[in-house]
mmCIF file of C-alpha atoms and ligand atoms in Angstrom:
data_model
loop_
_atom_site.group_PDB
_atom_site.id
_atom_site.type_symbol
_atom_site.label_atom_id
_atom_site.label_comp_id
_atom_site.label_asym_id
_atom_site.label_seq_id
_atom_site.Cartn_x
_atom_site.Cartn_y
_atom_site.Cartn_z
ATOM 1 C CA MET A 27 -14.213 50.664 -59.265
ATOM 2 C CA PRO A 28 -11.608 49.729 -62.443
ATOM 3 C CA PRO A 29 -8.603 50.701 -62.953
ATOM 4 C CA LEU A 30 -7.570 54.292 -64.594
ATOM 5 C CA PRO A 31 -7.121 53.658 -68.556
ATOM 6 C CA SER A 32 -3.174 53.354 -69.033
ATOM 7 C CA ASP A 33 -1.064 53.146 -72.640
ATOM 8 C CA LYS A 34 -0.007 49.974 -72.055
ATOM 9 C CA PRO A 35 -1.441 47.197 -72.748
ATOM 10 C CA VAL A 36 -2.407 44.262 -70.282
ATOM 11 C CA TYR A 37 -2.929 40.542 -70.782
ATOM 12 C CA ARG A 38 -3.564 38.507 -68.585
ATOM 13 C CA PHE A 39 -3.737 34.155 -68.526
ATOM 14 C CA ALA A 40 -7.137 32.846 -66.707
ATOM 15 C CA PRO A 41 -6.947 29.202 -65.712
ATOM 16 C CA SER A 42 -9.627 27.348 -63.662
ATOM 17 C CA PRO A 43 -7.990 26.098 -60.888
ATOM 18 C CA ASN A 44 -9.820 22.510 -61.094
ATOM 19 C CA GLY A 45 -7.246 20.342 -62.587
ATOM 20 C CA ARG A 46 -3.389 20.634 -63.628
ATOM 21 C CA LEU A 47 -2.310 22.585 -66.225
ATOM 22 C CA HIS A 48 -1.483 20.694 -69.729
ATOM 23 C CA LEU A 49 0.001 21.928 -72.428
ATOM 24 C CA GLY A 50 -2.464 23.222 -73.872
ATOM 25 C CA HIS A 51 -2.027 25.833 -71.245
ATOM 26 C CA ALA A 52 0.802 26.165 -72.072
ATOM 27 C CA LEU A 53 0.658 27.681 -75.270
ATOM 28 C CA SER A 54 -2.483 30.131 -74.037
ATOM 29 C CA ALA A 55 0.153 31.297 -71.156
ATOM 30 C CA PHE A 56 3.094 31.537 -73.161
ATOM 31 C CA GLU A 57 1.095 33.683 -76.223
ATOM 32 C CA ASN A 58 0.096 36.050 -73.435
ATOM 33 C CA HIS A 59 3.446 36.884 -71.348
ATOM 34 C CA ASP A 60 5.062 36.764 -74.928
ATOM 35 C CA ARG A 61 3.134 39.878 -76.231
ATOM 36 C CA ALA A 62 2.578 41.445 -73.445
ATOM 37 C CA GLY A 63 6.705 41.444 -72.921
ATOM 38 C CA ALA A 64 6.827 42.666 -77.246
ATOM 39 C CA ALA A 65 4.125 45.006 -76.453
ATOM 40 C CA GLY A 66 5.947 46.608 -72.645
ATOM 41 C CA GLY A 67 2.539 45.634 -71.440
ATOM 42 C CA ARG A 68 1.664 43.845 -68.393
ATOM 43 C CA PHE A 69 0.847 40.278 -67.824
ATOM 44 C CA LEU A 70 -1.703 39.587 -64.922
ATOM 45 C CA LEU A 71 -3.485 36.357 -63.802
ATOM 46 C CA ARG A 72 -6.666 35.427 -63.171
ATOM 47 C CA MET A 73 -8.089 32.207 -61.176
ATOM 48 C CA GLU A 74 -11.748 31.106 -62.610
ATOM 49 C CA ASP A 75 -12.998 29.313 -59.620
ATOM 50 C CA ILE A 76 -16.366 30.348 -59.405
ATOM 51 C CA ASP A 77 -16.977 26.327 -58.998
ATOM 52 C CA THR A 78 -15.780 26.559 -55.409
ATOM 53 C CA ALA A 79 -16.859 22.971 -55.284
ATOM 54 C CA ARG A 80 -14.502 21.722 -58.103
ATOM 55 C CA CYS A 81 -11.633 24.118 -57.406
ATOM 56 C CA THR A 82 -8.995 23.832 -54.692
ATOM 57 C CA PRO A 83 -6.118 25.627 -53.254
ATOM 58 C CA ALA A 84 -3.767 22.796 -54.379
ATOM 59 C CA PHE A 85 -4.472 22.956 -57.970
ATOM 60 C CA GLU A 86 -4.071 26.719 -57.641
ATOM 61 C CA ALA A 87 -0.740 26.245 -56.122
ATOM 62 C CA ALA A 88 0.512 23.707 -58.282
ATOM 63 C CA ILE A 89 -0.288 26.199 -61.415
ATOM 64 C CA TYR A 90 1.618 28.808 -59.811
ATOM 65 C CA GLU A 91 4.391 25.928 -59.183
ATOM 66 C CA ASP A 92 3.954 25.633 -63.279
ATOM 67 C CA LEU A 93 3.970 28.682 -64.256
ATOM 68 C CA ALA A 94 6.981 29.177 -62.859
ATOM 69 C CA TRP A 95 8.947 26.171 -63.685
ATOM 70 C CA LEU A 96 7.705 27.319 -67.617
ATOM 71 C CA GLY A 97 9.832 30.506 -67.058
ATOM 72 C CA LEU A 98 6.631 33.068 -66.550
ATOM 73 C CA ARG A 99 6.352 35.526 -64.114
ATOM 74 C CA TRP A 100 3.201 37.813 -63.083
ATOM 75 C CA GLU A 101 2.025 40.956 -61.157
ATOM 76 C CA GLU A 102 0.941 40.113 -57.999
ATOM 77 C CA PRO A 103 -1.921 39.865 -56.226
ATOM 78 C CA VAL A 104 -3.603 37.317 -57.966
ATOM 79 C CA ARG A 105 -6.610 38.046 -58.884
ATOM 80 C CA ARG A 106 -9.714 35.270 -57.679
ATOM 81 C CA GLN A 107 -12.956 34.839 -59.026
ATOM 82 C CA SER A 108 -14.134 34.016 -55.690
ATOM 83 C CA GLU A 109 -13.255 36.946 -53.837
ATOM 84 C CA HIS A 110 -15.796 39.257 -56.176
ATOM 85 C CA PHE A 111 -18.748 37.480 -56.237
ATOM 86 C CA PRO A 112 -20.474 41.236 -55.079
ATOM 87 C CA LEU A 113 -19.302 42.530 -58.346
ATOM 88 C CA TYR A 114 -21.013 39.710 -60.598
ATOM 89 C CA GLU A 115 -24.327 39.654 -57.884
ATOM 90 C CA ALA A 116 -24.379 43.553 -58.644
ATOM 91 C CA ALA A 117 -24.424 42.949 -62.658
ATOM 92 C CA LEU A 118 -26.961 40.559 -61.796
ATOM 93 C CA THR A 119 -29.161 43.113 -59.877
ATOM 94 C CA ARG A 120 -28.818 45.800 -63.006
ATOM 95 C CA LEU A 121 -29.370 43.416 -65.211
ATOM 96 C CA ARG A 122 -33.010 42.475 -63.526
ATOM 97 C CA GLU A 123 -33.558 45.760 -63.461
ATOM 98 C CA MET A 124 -33.310 46.150 -66.972
ATOM 99 C CA ASP A 125 -35.713 42.954 -67.106
ATOM 100 C CA LEU A 126 -33.724 41.404 -69.079
ATOM 101 C CA VAL A 127 -33.044 37.900 -67.379
ATOM 102 C CA TYR A 128 -35.450 35.400 -65.893
ATOM 103 C CA PRO A 129 -35.248 32.562 -62.869
ATOM 104 C CA ALA A 130 -34.854 29.668 -64.732
ATOM 105 C CA PHE A 131 -36.124 26.537 -62.356
ATOM 106 C CA LEU A 132 -35.202 23.331 -65.129
ATOM 107 C CA THR A 133 -33.147 20.987 -64.078
ATOM 108 C CA ARG A 134 -30.066 19.279 -66.591
ATOM 109 C CA GLY A 135 -32.214 16.074 -65.858
ATOM 110 C CA ASP A 136 -35.345 18.268 -67.196
ATOM 111 C CA VAL A 137 -33.865 19.471 -70.001
ATOM 112 C CA LYS A 138 -32.427 16.468 -70.946
ATOM 113 C CA ALA A 139 -35.656 14.524 -71.071
ATOM 114 C CA ARG A 140 -37.286 17.774 -72.892
ATOM 115 C CA VAL A 141 -34.305 17.159 -75.998
ATOM 116 C CA THR A 142 -34.515 13.366 -75.917
ATOM 117 C CA ALA A 143 -38.778 13.416 -76.314
ATOM 118 C CA ALA A 144 -38.226 16.262 -78.940
ATOM 119 C CA GLU A 145 -35.487 14.173 -80.997
ATOM 120 C CA GLN A 146 -37.445 10.584 -80.648
ATOM 121 C CA ALA A 147 -40.313 12.696 -82.209
ATOM 122 C CA GLY A 148 -38.307 13.549 -85.054
ATOM 123 C CA SER A 149 -37.798 17.422 -83.902
ATOM 124 C CA VAL A 150 -34.546 18.606 -84.394
ATOM 125 C CA TRP A 151 -34.053 20.466 -80.888
ATOM 126 C CA PRO A 152 -31.614 23.787 -81.147
ATOM 127 C CA ARG A 153 -28.189 23.629 -79.821
ATOM 128 C CA ASP A 154 -26.043 26.417 -79.460
ATOM 129 C CA PRO A 155 -22.232 26.619 -80.485
ATOM 130 C CA ASP A 156 -20.963 24.380 -78.341
ATOM 131 C CA GLY A 157 -23.328 21.342 -79.264
ATOM 132 C CA SER A 158 -25.489 22.204 -75.648
ATOM 133 C CA PRO A 159 -28.900 22.333 -76.150
ATOM 134 C CA LEU A 160 -30.604 25.741 -75.844
ATOM 135 C CA TYR A 161 -32.960 26.023 -72.826
ATOM 136 C CA PRO A 162 -36.635 25.542 -73.468
ATOM 137 C CA GLU A 163 -38.902 28.404 -73.374
ATOM 138 C CA ASP A 164 -41.030 27.421 -70.480
ATOM 139 C CA ASP A 165 -39.494 30.063 -68.133
ATOM 140 C CA ARG A 166 -38.930 32.834 -70.079
ATOM 141 C CA ASN A 167 -42.904 33.511 -69.680
ATOM 142 C CA ARG A 168 -43.759 32.886 -66.103
ATOM 143 C CA SER A 169 -45.631 35.454 -64.300
ATOM 144 C CA ASP A 170 -44.136 37.092 -61.436
ATOM 145 C CA SER A 171 -47.098 35.607 -58.896
ATOM 146 C CA GLU A 172 -45.661 31.769 -60.388
ATOM 147 C CA ARG A 173 -41.887 32.625 -59.832
ATOM 148 C CA ARG A 174 -42.867 33.509 -56.798
ATOM 149 C CA ALA A 175 -44.803 30.575 -56.002
ATOM 150 C CA LEU A 176 -41.917 28.321 -57.441
ATOM 151 C CA MET A 177 -39.192 29.549 -54.889
ATOM 152 C CA ALA A 178 -41.659 30.263 -51.855
ATOM 153 C CA GLY A 179 -41.866 26.336 -52.413
ATOM 154 C CA GLY A 180 -38.106 26.074 -51.863
ATOM 155 C CA ALA A 181 -36.976 25.518 -56.274
ATOM 156 C CA ARG A 182 -33.664 26.287 -57.244
ATOM 157 C CA PHE A 183 -33.392 28.219 -59.732
ATOM 158 C CA ALA A 184 -30.548 29.760 -61.948
ATOM 159 C CA VAL A 185 -30.542 32.734 -63.563
ATOM 160 C CA ARG A 186 -30.636 33.198 -67.612
ATOM 161 C CA LEU A 187 -30.093 36.039 -69.593
ATOM 162 C CA ASP A 188 -33.003 36.579 -71.827
ATOM 163 C CA MET A 189 -31.684 36.996 -75.468
ATOM 164 C CA ALA A 190 -34.461 38.077 -77.533
ATOM 165 C CA LYS A 191 -35.345 40.997 -75.051
ATOM 166 C CA ALA A 192 -31.140 41.875 -74.370
ATOM 167 C CA LEU A 193 -30.909 42.010 -78.474
ATOM 168 C CA ASP A 194 -33.669 44.263 -78.663
ATOM 169 C CA LYS A 195 -32.338 46.232 -76.054
ATOM 170 C CA ILE A 196 -28.809 46.651 -77.670
ATOM 171 C CA GLY A 197 -30.870 47.276 -81.496
ATOM 172 C CA ARG A 198 -27.594 47.032 -83.662
ATOM 173 C CA PRO A 199 -25.504 44.736 -84.289
ATOM 174 C CA LEU A 200 -22.231 44.083 -82.386
ATOM 175 C CA ALA A 201 -18.875 43.379 -83.254
ATOM 176 C CA TRP A 202 -15.394 42.434 -81.887
ATOM 177 C CA THR A 203 -12.189 43.275 -83.538
ATOM 178 C CA GLU A 204 -9.841 39.999 -83.230
ATOM 179 C CA THR A 205 -6.182 39.280 -84.764
ATOM 180 C CA GLY A 206 -5.898 35.817 -84.060
ATOM 181 C CA ASP A 207 -5.038 32.408 -85.379
ATOM 182 C CA GLY A 208 -8.683 31.721 -87.582
ATOM 183 C CA ARG A 209 -10.702 34.966 -89.131
ATOM 184 C CA THR A 210 -9.069 38.629 -87.957
ATOM 185 C CA GLY A 211 -10.512 41.502 -88.263
ATOM 186 C CA ARG A 212 -14.227 43.167 -87.509
ATOM 187 C CA ILE A 213 -16.035 40.062 -86.227
ATOM 188 C CA GLU A 214 -19.338 40.433 -86.385
ATOM 189 C CA ALA A 215 -21.120 38.947 -83.069
ATOM 190 C CA ASP A 216 -24.141 36.444 -83.029
ATOM 191 C CA PRO A 217 -25.814 36.013 -79.363
ATOM 192 C CA SER A 218 -28.789 35.120 -80.192
ATOM 193 C CA THR A 219 -26.745 31.679 -81.242
ATOM 194 C CA TRP A 220 -26.327 30.366 -77.558
ATOM 195 C CA GLY A 221 -30.320 31.362 -77.143
ATOM 196 C CA ASP A 222 -31.041 31.829 -73.822
ATOM 197 C CA VAL A 223 -27.388 31.926 -71.387
ATOM 198 C CA ILE A 224 -26.652 30.689 -68.061
ATOM 199 C CA LEU A 225 -25.766 34.100 -65.538
ATOM 200 C CA SER A 226 -25.874 32.736 -62.053
ATOM 201 C CA ARG A 227 -26.015 28.540 -60.894
ATOM 202 C CA SER A 228 -28.356 27.848 -57.860
ATOM 203 C CA ASP A 229 -25.119 26.450 -56.142
ATOM 204 C CA ALA A 230 -22.390 29.401 -57.832
ATOM 205 C CA PRO A 231 -23.831 33.081 -57.927
ATOM 206 C CA SER A 232 -21.936 33.669 -61.371
ATOM 207 C CA SER A 233 -20.877 31.953 -64.451
ATOM 208 C CA TYR A 234 -18.078 31.801 -67.179
ATOM 209 C CA HIS A 235 -19.702 34.246 -69.518
ATOM 210 C CA LEU A 236 -20.698 36.930 -66.726
ATOM 211 C CA SER A 237 -17.351 36.620 -64.680
ATOM 212 C CA VAL A 238 -14.994 36.813 -67.540
ATOM 213 C CA THR A 239 -16.566 39.852 -69.259
ATOM 214 C CA LEU A 240 -16.943 41.723 -65.834
ATOM 215 C CA ASP A 241 -13.162 40.737 -64.726
ATOM 216 C CA ASP A 242 -11.813 41.530 -67.947
ATOM 217 C CA ALA A 243 -13.148 45.476 -66.968
ATOM 218 C CA ALA A 244 -12.260 45.419 -63.948
ATOM 219 C CA GLN A 245 -8.770 44.049 -64.297
ATOM 220 C CA GLY A 246 -8.399 46.844 -67.297
ATOM 221 C CA ILE A 247 -7.134 43.422 -69.898
ATOM 222 C CA THR A 248 -7.110 45.225 -73.225
ATOM 223 C CA HIS A 249 -5.944 42.577 -75.230
ATOM 224 C CA VAL A 250 -7.666 38.914 -74.700
ATOM 225 C CA VAL A 251 -5.558 36.219 -75.460
ATOM 226 C CA ARG A 252 -6.924 32.254 -75.435
ATOM 227 C CA GLY A 253 -8.354 28.996 -77.445
ATOM 228 C CA GLN A 254 -9.722 29.121 -80.378
ATOM 229 C CA ASP A 255 -11.985 26.854 -78.698
ATOM 230 C CA LEU A 256 -13.843 29.946 -77.154
ATOM 231 C CA PHE A 257 -14.334 32.060 -80.426
ATOM 232 C CA GLU A 258 -17.450 31.707 -80.508
ATOM 233 C CA ALA A 259 -18.075 32.289 -76.840
ATOM 234 C CA THR A 260 -16.965 36.102 -77.439
ATOM 235 C CA SER A 261 -20.116 36.858 -79.013
ATOM 236 C CA VAL A 262 -22.026 36.877 -75.688
ATOM 237 C CA HIS A 263 -18.738 39.140 -73.822
ATOM 238 C CA ARG A 264 -19.467 41.675 -76.387
ATOM 239 C CA LEU A 265 -23.641 41.344 -75.630
ATOM 240 C CA LEU A 266 -22.527 41.425 -71.946
ATOM 241 C CA GLN A 267 -20.223 44.307 -72.304
ATOM 242 C CA SER A 268 -22.652 46.520 -74.229
ATOM 243 C CA LEU A 269 -25.618 45.419 -72.027
ATOM 244 C CA LEU A 270 -23.276 46.715 -68.958
ATOM 245 C CA ASP A 271 -21.362 49.548 -70.430
ATOM 246 C CA LEU A 272 -17.708 47.965 -70.481
ATOM 247 C CA PRO A 273 -14.750 48.646 -72.508
ATOM 248 C CA GLN A 274 -14.299 46.455 -75.462
ATOM 249 C CA PRO A 275 -10.982 44.091 -75.522
ATOM 250 C CA VAL A 276 -9.073 43.114 -78.962
ATOM 251 C CA TYR A 277 -9.674 39.484 -78.674
ATOM 252 C CA HIS A 278 -6.944 37.348 -80.040
ATOM 253 C CA HIS A 279 -8.153 33.162 -80.104
ATOM 254 C CA HIS A 280 -5.099 31.251 -80.823
ATOM 255 C CA ARG A 281 -5.102 27.512 -82.133
ATOM 256 C CA LEU A 282 -5.303 24.940 -80.113
ATOM 257 C CA VAL A 283 -3.034 22.141 -78.581
ATOM 258 C CA LEU A 284 -4.218 19.109 -80.468
ATOM 259 C CA GLY A 285 -3.855 15.300 -78.339
ATOM 260 C CA ALA A 286 -2.806 12.303 -80.469
ATOM 261 C CA ASP A 287 -6.689 11.809 -81.297
ATOM 262 C CA GLY A 288 -6.728 15.557 -83.027
ATOM 263 C CA ARG A 289 -8.977 16.109 -79.912
ATOM 264 C CA LYS A 290 -8.370 19.713 -77.283
ATOM 265 C CA LEU A 291 -6.190 17.893 -74.631
ATOM 266 C CA SER A 292 -8.449 17.285 -71.137
ATOM 267 C CA LYS A 293 -7.190 18.004 -67.484
ATOM 268 C CA SER A 294 -7.906 14.157 -66.941
ATOM 269 C CA ASP A 295 -4.962 12.769 -69.278
ATOM 270 C CA ASN A 296 -2.165 12.821 -67.609
ATOM 271 C CA SER A 297 0.748 12.642 -70.621
ATOM 272 C CA THR A 298 0.107 16.075 -71.347
ATOM 273 C CA GLY A 299 0.068 17.354 -67.976
ATOM 274 C CA LEU A 300 2.680 19.756 -67.365
ATOM 275 C CA ALA A 301 3.946 18.153 -64.199
ATOM 276 C CA THR A 302 4.044 14.991 -65.818
ATOM 277 C CA LEU A 303 6.227 15.913 -68.598
ATOM 278 C CA ARG A 304 8.494 17.809 -65.782
ATOM 279 C CA ASP A 305 9.155 14.856 -64.143
ATOM 280 C CA GLN A 306 10.130 12.914 -67.081
ATOM 281 C CA GLY A 307 12.965 15.638 -67.469
ATOM 282 C CA LEU A 308 11.439 18.099 -69.735
ATOM 283 C CA ALA A 309 13.006 21.641 -69.815
ATOM 284 C CA ALA A 310 10.576 25.266 -70.730
ATOM 285 C CA GLY A 311 12.304 25.907 -73.567
ATOM 286 C CA ASP A 312 11.078 21.836 -74.436
ATOM 287 C CA ILE A 313 7.120 23.114 -73.833
ATOM 288 C CA ARG A 314 7.755 25.859 -75.813
ATOM 289 C CA ARG A 315 8.700 23.887 -78.530
ATOM 290 C CA LEU A 316 6.129 20.988 -78.061
ATOM 291 C CA VAL A 317 3.409 23.532 -78.285
ATOM 292 C CA GLY A 318 5.176 24.811 -81.821
ATOM 293 C CA LEU A 319 6.536 28.021 -80.398
HETATM 294 N N1 LIG B 28 -10.942 30.213 -67.454
HETATM 295 C C1 LIG B 28 -10.919 29.781 -69.125
HETATM 296 C C2 LIG B 28 -10.498 28.037 -69.234
HETATM 297 O O1 LIG B 28 -9.808 27.493 -67.906
HETATM 298 C C3 LIG B 28 -10.375 30.404 -69.645
HETATM 299 C C4 LIG B 28 -11.358 31.871 -70.007
HETATM 300 C C5 LIG B 28 -10.771 32.993 -70.775
HETATM 301 O O2 LIG B 28 -9.399 33.377 -71.299
HETATM 302 O O3 LIG B 28 -11.432 33.606 -71.366
HETATM 303 O O4 LIG B 28 -10.882 27.713 -70.013
#
């Protein structure tokens, strides 16, 4: 059940416990925490742990430790996505009943081989805003009997959104309200650039796009504050909100903390990790300054 609408703004920081937090996470956590505080709102924490193979209780515990060290306090209990798989499955069923999803049998390797062959033959394979190749059309138009036969033969499959059908179903332009560090105002969503996005994997019953959208609604999030690298993904989230009758939060995509090489920070680079900086004797105030607050 979604929470009752409240007049308090609700913010969330939503890390994945698949590695240690770095300075980029610290900026995001501060941005959410400080904005919630300034607005007299709530600050929630959510563990985005649908990838149960890579997310561990030890990383989760380390996140609590790092955030507490930064001086942040959040509401309990913390929501864990791995405890809400039935919510995501129910949404998938709804989309299936609307005939907007299909089983996708090509493996990552199959797609890669297809793209390489096309590119070697001189054609340009379309890519999504993150640079990943769009999913080929093969599975979209298979007959039900063909799908059943593949499944009966034990073929593993993901579930993908049929983007063209979904856009047709909505039948009107979508937009979101943006207050972040880049473009602001009403931003026109362009979900088609993502192609047939994945909604569940053969090894995980949800995807980032599906679970983030459903959880923001389930937690009554009014303000999504996150890094600029997720700006374009908001188009997909708006589309899912519209298909599933979910409320629209306001979005604020903040600048990214970049490394010395000018690139986005990575969890595998320990030098910008909060634990490393703490061990070097830095304090929360130093971290605020390092991220430009
Ligand atoms: N879990 C995502 C990440 O760690 C953030 C999702 C979001 O804020 O929407 O990058």
